[in-house]
């Protein structure tokens, strides 16, 4: 990416049926998926039959009955994928999993609010909005009218899987000075046909084989948005 | 001790999206006749601070009275929005350990940033630079990722770092073995014997 992000991360979110109470730092340590050091320093927020949440090493783990999520803000991202693939590929292969989302998000600075506004106008011109668009152009700097959320989506289908890439651009709420842009790219994958006896293997296999490429593709999309800084500058 | 999870039915919405979800849970329990409350809040969204998105809902599960009456006593580990540490990669290699010596190890490297597929670089690394957790995983044949990037702390410090993290690689699955067997059969069938 041509601009080094100020912040960012990767998350893997899976939809299916999970048993939150079985997951704990100690459980992951026993399976060899976390070190003794990581398990010992884990921050447990909650372990409950309906929701389990804890921080284990560089990973945040959130599990609900219908959803499993692991996220990290520390590269290398592949370690997150290895962690999820081993958890469900080796130790919980009969878990019914129907969908997976690989999310790459970044907050990056474009240097000034003026540049960010110009990028916003490139992405969503105000002219097609007529008088209201003119009002947005003329609104005072303090009020900050303009793009708050823009999402583009590209569906795909390949063999037994289908899904979409969905890229969302927003003003960053973290970078100071109103000069930051936030982008999240969601690479969604689901089974075309969900059999009643669905297990984890197909979705986990997809994740294992596509994670690096998914991150690369997402970063290409993010890089394209970053390139707009050069265009308006 | 009775534990009750306060959850409204519309929290099911969160399960319809495969996007990051921030969850604050609610527990009330009665211990020694003192009712303690922990406040619940479910937030669904892309960013963790106050931007309304298609998937966000500010108050899916907040009992506003409880929220006013009791200060939250439990916070999600990601609650603050900005992580304690963040490492954003500038350059990344995958390495395969070819030799381990007393103080160093040698590895063959694939440049992942350049999307290369074959190992065309060799590097020698000091074992001292590895964390304790990673020293435990160091052995010939082990696979690691080497990342050079910017590490930022929540306090605002930023520094360029080099980080080696060994992979805990997934084992071969039955599906992998079946595909490998299928490819092997295909290759054998493609051989033309003269």
Coordinates of C-alpha atoms in Angstrom, one line a residue:
Chain A
X1 CA 0.0 0.0 0.0
X2 CA 1.4 3.4 -1.0
X3 CA 0.4 5.1 2.3
X4 CA 1.4 3.3 5.5
X5 CA -1.8 2.9 7.6
X6 CA -1.9 4.6 11.0
X7 CA -4.0 1.7 12.2
X8 CA -5.6 -1.4 10.8
X9 CA -6.2 -5.0 11.2
X10 CA -7.7 -8.2 10.0
X11 CA -10.7 -10.1 11.3
X12 CA -12.2 -13.5 10.4
X13 CA -15.8 -13.9 11.0
X14 CA -17.7 -17.2 10.6
X15 CA -21.4 -17.8 10.7
X16 CA -22.7 -21.2 11.9
X17 CA -23.5 -22.9 15.2
X18 CA -20.9 -22.6 18.0
X19 CA -20.7 -23.5 21.6
X20 CA -19.2 -20.4 23.2
X21 CA -18.5 -22.0 26.6
X22 CA -16.0 -24.5 25.4
X23 CA -13.6 -21.8 24.2
X24 CA -11.0 -20.5 26.7
X25 CA -7.4 -19.5 26.7
X26 CA -6.4 -22.7 28.5
X27 CA -8.3 -24.8 25.9
X28 CA -6.3 -23.2 23.1
X29 CA -3.1 -23.7 25.1
X30 CA -3.8 -27.4 25.6
X31 CA -4.4 -27.8 21.8
X32 CA -1.0 -26.1 21.1
X33 CA -2.7 -23.1 19.5
X34 CA -1.4 -20.7 22.1
X35 CA 1.7 -20.6 24.3
X36 CA 1.7 -21.0 28.0
X37 CA 2.8 -17.3 28.2
X38 CA -0.1 -16.2 26.0
X39 CA -2.7 -18.2 27.9
X40 CA -1.3 -17.0 31.2
X41 CA -1.6 -13.4 30.2
X42 CA -4.9 -13.7 28.5
X43 CA -7.5 -11.1 29.4
X44 CA -10.8 -12.9 29.9
X45 CA -13.9 -10.7 29.5
X46 CA -16.5 -13.4 29.7
X47 CA -17.0 -17.1 29.3
X48 CA -20.6 -18.0 29.2
X49 CA -22.9 -20.5 27.4
X50 CA -24.1 -17.7 25.1
X51 CA -21.1 -15.4 24.7
X52 CA -17.4 -15.9 25.2
X53 CA -14.8 -13.1 24.8
X54 CA -11.2 -12.8 25.6
X55 CA -7.9 -11.5 24.3
X56 CA -5.3 -14.2 23.7
X57 CA -1.8 -12.9 22.6
X58 CA -2.4 -10.6 19.7
X59 CA -5.9 -11.9 19.0
X60 CA -9.3 -10.8 20.2
X61 CA -11.8 -13.7 20.2
X62 CA -15.5 -13.2 20.3
X63 CA -17.9 -16.2 20.1
X64 CA -21.7 -16.2 20.1
X65 CA -24.1 -19.0 19.4
X66 CA -24.3 -18.1 15.7
X67 CA -20.9 -16.4 15.2
X68 CA -17.2 -16.9 15.7
X69 CA -14.9 -13.9 15.3
X70 CA -11.1 -13.6 15.7
X71 CA -9.4 -10.3 15.0
X72 CA -5.9 -8.8 15.3
X73 CA -4.2 -5.5 14.7
X74 CA -0.7 -7.0 14.6
X75 CA 0.8 -8.5 11.5
X76 CA 1.6 -11.1 10.2
X77 CA -2.1 -11.6 9.4
X78 CA -1.6 -15.2 8.4
X79 CA -1.3 -16.3 12.0
X80 CA -4.9 -15.4 12.5
X81 CA -5.9 -17.6 9.6
X82 CA -3.7 -20.5 10.9
X83 CA -5.3 -20.2 14.3
X84 CA -8.9 -20.4 12.9
X85 CA -8.1 -23.1 10.4
X86 CA -6.5 -25.3 13.0
X87 CA -9.2 -24.7 15.6
X88 CA -12.0 -25.8 13.3
X89 CA -10.0 -27.9 10.8
X90 CA -8.3 -30.1 13.3
X91 CA -10.1 -29.9 16.6
X92 CA -13.8 -28.9 15.8
X93 CA -14.3 -30.3 12.3
X94 CA -18.0 -31.2 12.9
X95 CA -18.9 -27.6 13.7
X96 CA -21.6 -26.5 11.2
X97 CA -20.1 -23.4 9.4
X98 CA -22.0 -21.9 6.5
X99 CA -20.2 -18.6 5.8
X100 CA -16.9 -16.8 6.4
X101 CA -15.9 -13.2 6.0
X102 CA -12.2 -12.1 5.8
X103 CA -12.1 -8.4 6.7
X104 CA -9.1 -6.1 6.1
X105 CA -9.5 -2.6 7.5
X106 CA -7.1 0.4 7.7
X107 CA -7.2 4.0 8.9
X108 CA -4.8 6.2 6.9
X109 CA -4.0 9.9 6.8
X110 CA -4.2 11.9 3.7
X111 CA -2.5 14.9 5.4
X112 CA -5.3 17.4 5.6
X113 CA -9.1 17.8 5.8
X114 CA -9.0 19.6 2.4
X115 CA -7.5 16.6 0.7
X116 CA -9.9 14.3 2.4
X117 CA -12.8 16.4 1.2
X118 CA -11.6 16.4 -2.4
X119 CA -11.3 12.6 -2.3
X120 CA -14.8 12.5 -0.9
X121 CA -16.1 14.5 -3.8
X122 CA -14.2 12.3 -6.3
X123 CA -15.9 9.2 -4.7
X124 CA -19.3 10.8 -4.5
X125 CA -19.8 13.9 -6.6
X126 CA -22.3 16.4 -5.2
X127 CA -23.5 17.6 -8.6
X128 CA -25.9 14.7 -9.3
X129 CA -27.6 15.6 -6.0
X130 CA -28.7 19.0 -7.4
X131 CA -29.6 21.8 -4.9
X132 CA -28.9 19.5 -1.9
X133 CA -25.5 18.8 -3.3
X134 CA -24.8 22.5 -3.7
X135 CA -25.9 23.0 -0.1
X136 CA -23.4 20.3 0.9
X137 CA -20.6 22.1 -1.0
X138 CA -21.5 25.4 0.6
X139 CA -21.8 24.1 4.2
X140 CA -19.4 25.5 6.6
X141 CA -16.2 23.6 7.5
X142 CA -17.5 23.1 11.1
X143 CA -20.6 21.3 9.9
X144 CA -18.7 19.0 7.5
X145 CA -21.2 17.8 5.0
X146 CA -20.3 15.1 2.6
X147 CA -19.6 11.4 2.4
X148 CA -20.2 9.5 5.6
X149 CA -20.4 6.0 4.3
X150 CA -19.9 4.6 0.8
X151 CA -20.0 0.9 -0.1
X152 CA -19.3 -0.8 -3.4
X153 CA -19.9 -4.5 -3.9
X154 CA -18.7 -7.1 -6.4
X155 CA -20.3 -10.5 -6.3
X156 CA -18.5 -13.6 -7.4
X157 CA -19.3 -17.3 -7.8
X158 CA -16.8 -20.2 -8.1
X159 CA -17.8 -23.9 -7.9
X160 CA -19.4 -24.7 -4.6
X161 CA -18.8 -21.2 -3.2
X162 CA -20.2 -17.8 -3.9
X163 CA -19.7 -14.4 -2.2
X164 CA -18.7 -10.8 -2.7
X165 CA -16.1 -8.3 -2.1
X166 CA -17.6 -5.3 -0.3
X167 CA -15.5 -2.2 0.2
X168 CA -16.7 0.6 2.5
X169 CA -15.1 4.0 2.8
X170 CA -15.8 6.3 5.7
X171 CA -14.1 9.3 7.4
X172 CA -11.8 7.9 10.1
X173 CA -13.0 8.5 13.6
X174 CA -9.6 7.7 15.0
X175 CA -7.1 9.8 13.1
X176 CA -7.0 13.4 14.4
X177 CA -7.5 16.5 12.4
X178 CA -10.2 15.2 10.2
X179 CA -7.6 14.1 7.8
X180 CA -8.1 10.3 8.0
X181 CA -10.0 7.8 5.9
X182 CA -11.2 4.4 7.0
X183 CA -11.6 1.6 4.6
X184 CA -12.9 -1.9 5.3
X185 CA -12.9 -4.6 2.6
X186 CA -15.1 -7.6 3.4
X187 CA -14.4 -10.7 1.4
X188 CA -17.5 -12.8 2.0
X189 CA -17.8 -16.5 1.1
X190 CA -20.7 -18.8 1.6
X191 CA -21.7 -22.3 0.4
X192 CA -23.9 -22.3 -2.7
X193 CA -25.8 -25.3 -1.3
X194 CA -25.9 -25.8 2.5
X195 CA -26.6 -29.4 3.3
X196 CA -28.3 -30.3 6.6
X197 CA -25.2 -32.1 7.7
X198 CA -22.8 -29.2 6.8
X199 CA -19.6 -29.3 8.7
X200 CA -16.6 -27.0 8.9
X201 CA -14.4 -28.6 6.2
X202 CA -15.5 -26.7 3.1
X203 CA -15.4 -23.2 4.6
X204 CA -12.2 -23.9 6.5
X205 CA -10.6 -25.2 3.3
X206 CA -11.7 -22.0 1.5
X207 CA -10.2 -19.9 4.2
X208 CA -6.9 -21.9 4.3
X209 CA -6.4 -21.7 0.5
X210 CA -7.6 -18.1 -0.1
X211 CA -6.5 -16.1 2.9
X212 CA -3.3 -14.6 1.5
X213 CA -4.9 -13.8 -1.8
X214 CA -7.9 -12.3 -0.1
X215 CA -5.8 -9.9 1.9
X216 CA -3.7 -9.0 -1.2
X217 CA -6.9 -8.3 -3.2
X218 CA -8.3 -6.2 -0.4
X219 CA -5.1 -4.2 -0.1
X220 CA -5.2 -3.6 -3.8
X221 CA -8.6 -2.0 -3.4
X222 CA -7.4 0.0 -0.5
X223 CA -4.3 1.1 -2.4
X224 CA -6.5 2.4 -5.3
X225 CA -8.4 4.6 -2.8
X226 CA -5.0 5.8 -1.4
X227 CA -3.9 6.7 -5.0
X228 CA -6.7 9.3 -5.1
X229 CA -4.5 11.5 -2.8
X230 CA -2.0 11.9 -5.7
X231 CA -4.9 12.6 -8.0
X232 CA -6.3 15.5 -6.0
X233 CA -2.9 16.7 -4.8
Chain B
X1 CA -25.2 -17.2 42.1
X2 CA -27.7 -16.6 39.3
X3 CA -26.4 -15.4 36.0
X4 CA -28.8 -13.9 33.6
X5 CA -27.7 -12.8 30.2
X6 CA -29.8 -9.8 29.2
X7 CA -30.3 -10.0 25.5
X8 CA -33.1 -8.7 23.3
X9 CA -34.2 -10.7 20.4
X10 CA -33.0 -8.2 17.9
X11 CA -29.4 -9.0 18.8
X12 CA -29.9 -11.8 16.4
X13 CA -29.3 -9.2 13.8
X14 CA -25.6 -9.4 14.7
X15 CA -25.5 -13.0 13.5
X16 CA -26.7 -12.1 10.1
X17 CA -23.5 -10.2 9.2
X18 CA -20.0 -11.5 9.1
X19 CA -18.5 -8.2 10.1
X20 CA -16.7 -7.4 13.3
X21 CA -19.0 -7.1 16.2
X22 CA -18.2 -5.4 19.5
X23 CA -20.2 -6.9 22.3
X24 CA -20.6 -5.8 25.8
X25 CA -22.5 -8.3 27.8
X26 CA -24.8 -7.9 30.7
X27 CA -24.7 -10.0 33.7
X28 CA -26.7 -9.6 36.9
X29 CA -25.9 -11.7 39.8
X30 CA -26.9 -11.8 43.4
X31 CA -24.2 -12.4 45.8
X32 CA -24.7 -12.0 49.6
X33 CA -27.9 -10.1 48.9
X34 CA -26.2 -7.5 46.9
X35 CA -27.3 -7.2 43.4
X36 CA -24.5 -6.2 41.1
X37 CA -25.2 -5.2 37.6
X38 CA -23.0 -5.2 34.5
X39 CA -24.4 -3.3 31.7
X40 CA -25.0 -4.7 28.3
X41 CA -24.4 -3.2 24.9
X42 CA -24.2 -4.7 21.5
X43 CA -22.7 -2.6 18.8
X44 CA -22.5 -3.8 15.3
X45 CA -20.3 -1.8 12.9
X46 CA -17.2 -1.3 11.1
X47 CA -15.6 1.3 13.3
X48 CA -15.8 1.1 17.0
X49 CA -16.6 4.8 17.6
X50 CA -19.9 6.4 16.7
X51 CA -20.2 6.3 13.0
X52 CA -23.5 5.1 11.7
X53 CA -23.2 2.4 9.1
X54 CA -25.5 0.0 7.4
X55 CA -24.7 -2.6 10.0
X56 CA -24.6 -0.4 13.0
X57 CA -27.2 0.1 15.6
X58 CA -26.3 2.3 18.6
X59 CA -28.5 0.7 21.2
X60 CA -29.5 -2.7 20.2
X61 CA -29.3 -4.0 23.6
X62 CA -28.8 -1.2 26.0
X63 CA -31.1 -0.8 28.9
X64 CA -30.9 2.9 29.2
X65 CA -32.1 3.0 32.8
X66 CA -29.5 0.5 33.8
X67 CA -26.9 2.5 31.9
X68 CA -27.7 5.6 33.8
X69 CA -28.0 3.9 37.1
X70 CA -24.9 1.8 37.0
X71 CA -21.6 2.7 35.5
X72 CA -20.3 0.0 33.3
X73 CA -18.1 -2.3 35.3
X74 CA -17.0 -4.5 32.6
X75 CA -15.5 -3.3 29.3
X76 CA -14.7 -5.2 26.2
X77 CA -11.0 -5.7 25.5
X78 CA -11.5 -3.8 22.3
X79 CA -13.7 -1.3 23.9
X80 CA -11.5 1.8 23.5
X81 CA -11.5 1.5 19.7
X82 CA -7.7 1.9 19.4
X83 CA -5.7 -1.3 20.2
X84 CA -2.9 -1.3 22.7
X85 CA -0.5 -2.2 19.9
X86 CA -0.8 -2.2 16.2
X87 CA 1.7 -3.6 13.7
X88 CA 1.1 -2.6 10.1
X89 CA 3.4 -4.4 7.6
X90 CA 5.4 -2.6 5.0
X91 CA 7.3 -5.7 3.8
X92 CA 6.6 -9.3 4.5
X93 CA 8.5 -12.6 3.7
X94 CA 7.7 -16.2 4.4
X95 CA 10.7 -18.1 5.6
X96 CA 11.6 -21.8 5.8
X97 CA 14.3 -22.7 8.4
X98 CA 17.1 -24.6 6.7
X99 CA 19.7 -24.7 9.4
X100 CA 19.7 -23.9 13.2
X101 CA 23.1 -23.1 14.9
X102 CA 23.9 -22.1 18.4
X103 CA 23.1 -18.4 18.1
X104 CA 21.7 -18.0 14.6
X105 CA 19.5 -19.8 12.1
X106 CA 19.4 -19.7 8.3
X107 CA 16.2 -19.6 6.2
X108 CA 15.1 -19.5 2.6
X109 CA 12.7 -16.6 2.0
X110 CA 9.8 -15.9 -0.3
X111 CA 8.9 -12.2 -0.8
X112 CA 5.2 -12.1 0.0
X113 CA 4.8 -8.4 -0.6
X114 CA 6.0 -8.9 -4.2
X115 CA 3.6 -11.9 -4.5
X116 CA 6.5 -14.2 -5.3
X117 CA 5.9 -18.0 -5.2
X118 CA 9.4 -19.4 -4.9
X119 CA 12.2 -19.0 -2.4
X120 CA 14.9 -16.9 -4.0
X121 CA 16.5 -15.2 -1.0
X122 CA 18.5 -16.6 1.9
X123 CA 18.7 -14.9 5.3
X124 CA 20.6 -15.4 8.5
X125 CA 18.9 -14.4 11.7
X126 CA 20.0 -14.1 15.3
X127 CA 18.1 -16.3 17.7
X128 CA 18.3 -13.5 20.2
X129 CA 15.9 -11.5 18.2
X130 CA 13.1 -14.0 18.7
X131 CA 10.6 -13.8 21.5
X132 CA 10.5 -16.7 24.0
X133 CA 7.3 -18.1 22.4
X134 CA 9.0 -18.1 19.0
X135 CA 12.2 -19.7 20.2
X136 CA 10.1 -22.7 21.3
X137 CA 8.9 -23.1 17.8
X138 CA 12.3 -22.8 16.1
X139 CA 13.5 -26.0 14.4
X140 CA 14.7 -27.1 11.0
X141 CA 11.7 -27.0 8.6
X142 CA 9.7 -24.6 10.6
X143 CA 7.9 -21.9 8.7
X144 CA 7.7 -18.3 9.8
X145 CA 6.6 -14.8 8.6
X146 CA 9.1 -12.0 8.8
X147 CA 7.4 -8.6 8.9
X148 CA 9.0 -5.1 8.7
X149 CA 6.5 -2.4 9.6
X150 CA 5.4 0.3 11.8
X151 CA 4.4 -0.5 15.4
X152 CA 2.1 2.0 17.0
X153 CA 1.0 2.1 20.6
X154 CA -2.2 3.4 22.0
X155 CA -0.1 6.1 23.7
X156 CA 0.9 7.4 20.3
X157 CA 4.5 6.2 19.9
X158 CA 5.5 4.9 16.5
X159 CA 8.5 2.9 15.6
X160 CA 9.8 0.8 12.8
X161 CA 10.2 -2.8 13.8
X162 CA 11.3 -6.2 12.4
X163 CA 9.2 -9.1 13.8
X164 CA 9.6 -12.8 13.2
X165 CA 6.6 -14.9 14.0
X166 CA 6.6 -18.7 13.6
X167 CA 3.5 -20.2 12.1
X168 CA 1.5 -22.9 13.9
X169 CA 0.6 -24.5 10.6
X170 CA -2.5 -26.5 10.0
X171 CA -2.0 -30.2 9.5
X172 CA -3.0 -31.9 6.3
X173 CA -6.7 -32.6 6.2
X174 CA -8.5 -35.6 4.5
X175 CA -9.7 -33.1 1.9
X176 CA -6.0 -32.0 1.2
X177 CA -4.9 -35.6 1.0
X178 CA -7.8 -36.5 -1.4
X179 CA -6.9 -33.5 -3.6
X180 CA -3.2 -34.4 -3.6
X181 CA -4.0 -38.0 -4.5
X182 CA -6.3 -36.7 -7.3
X183 CA -3.5 -34.4 -8.7
X184 CA -1.0 -37.3 -8.5
X185 CA -3.3 -39.6 -10.4
X186 CA -3.8 -36.9 -13.0
X187 CA -0.1 -36.3 -13.4
X188 CA 0.6 -40.1 -13.8
X189 CA -2.1 -40.3 -16.4
X190 CA -0.6 -37.4 -18.3
X191 CA 2.8 -39.1 -18.7
X192 CA 3.4 -40.3 -22.2
X193 CA 5.4 -43.5 -22.2
X194 CA 7.6 -43.9 -25.3

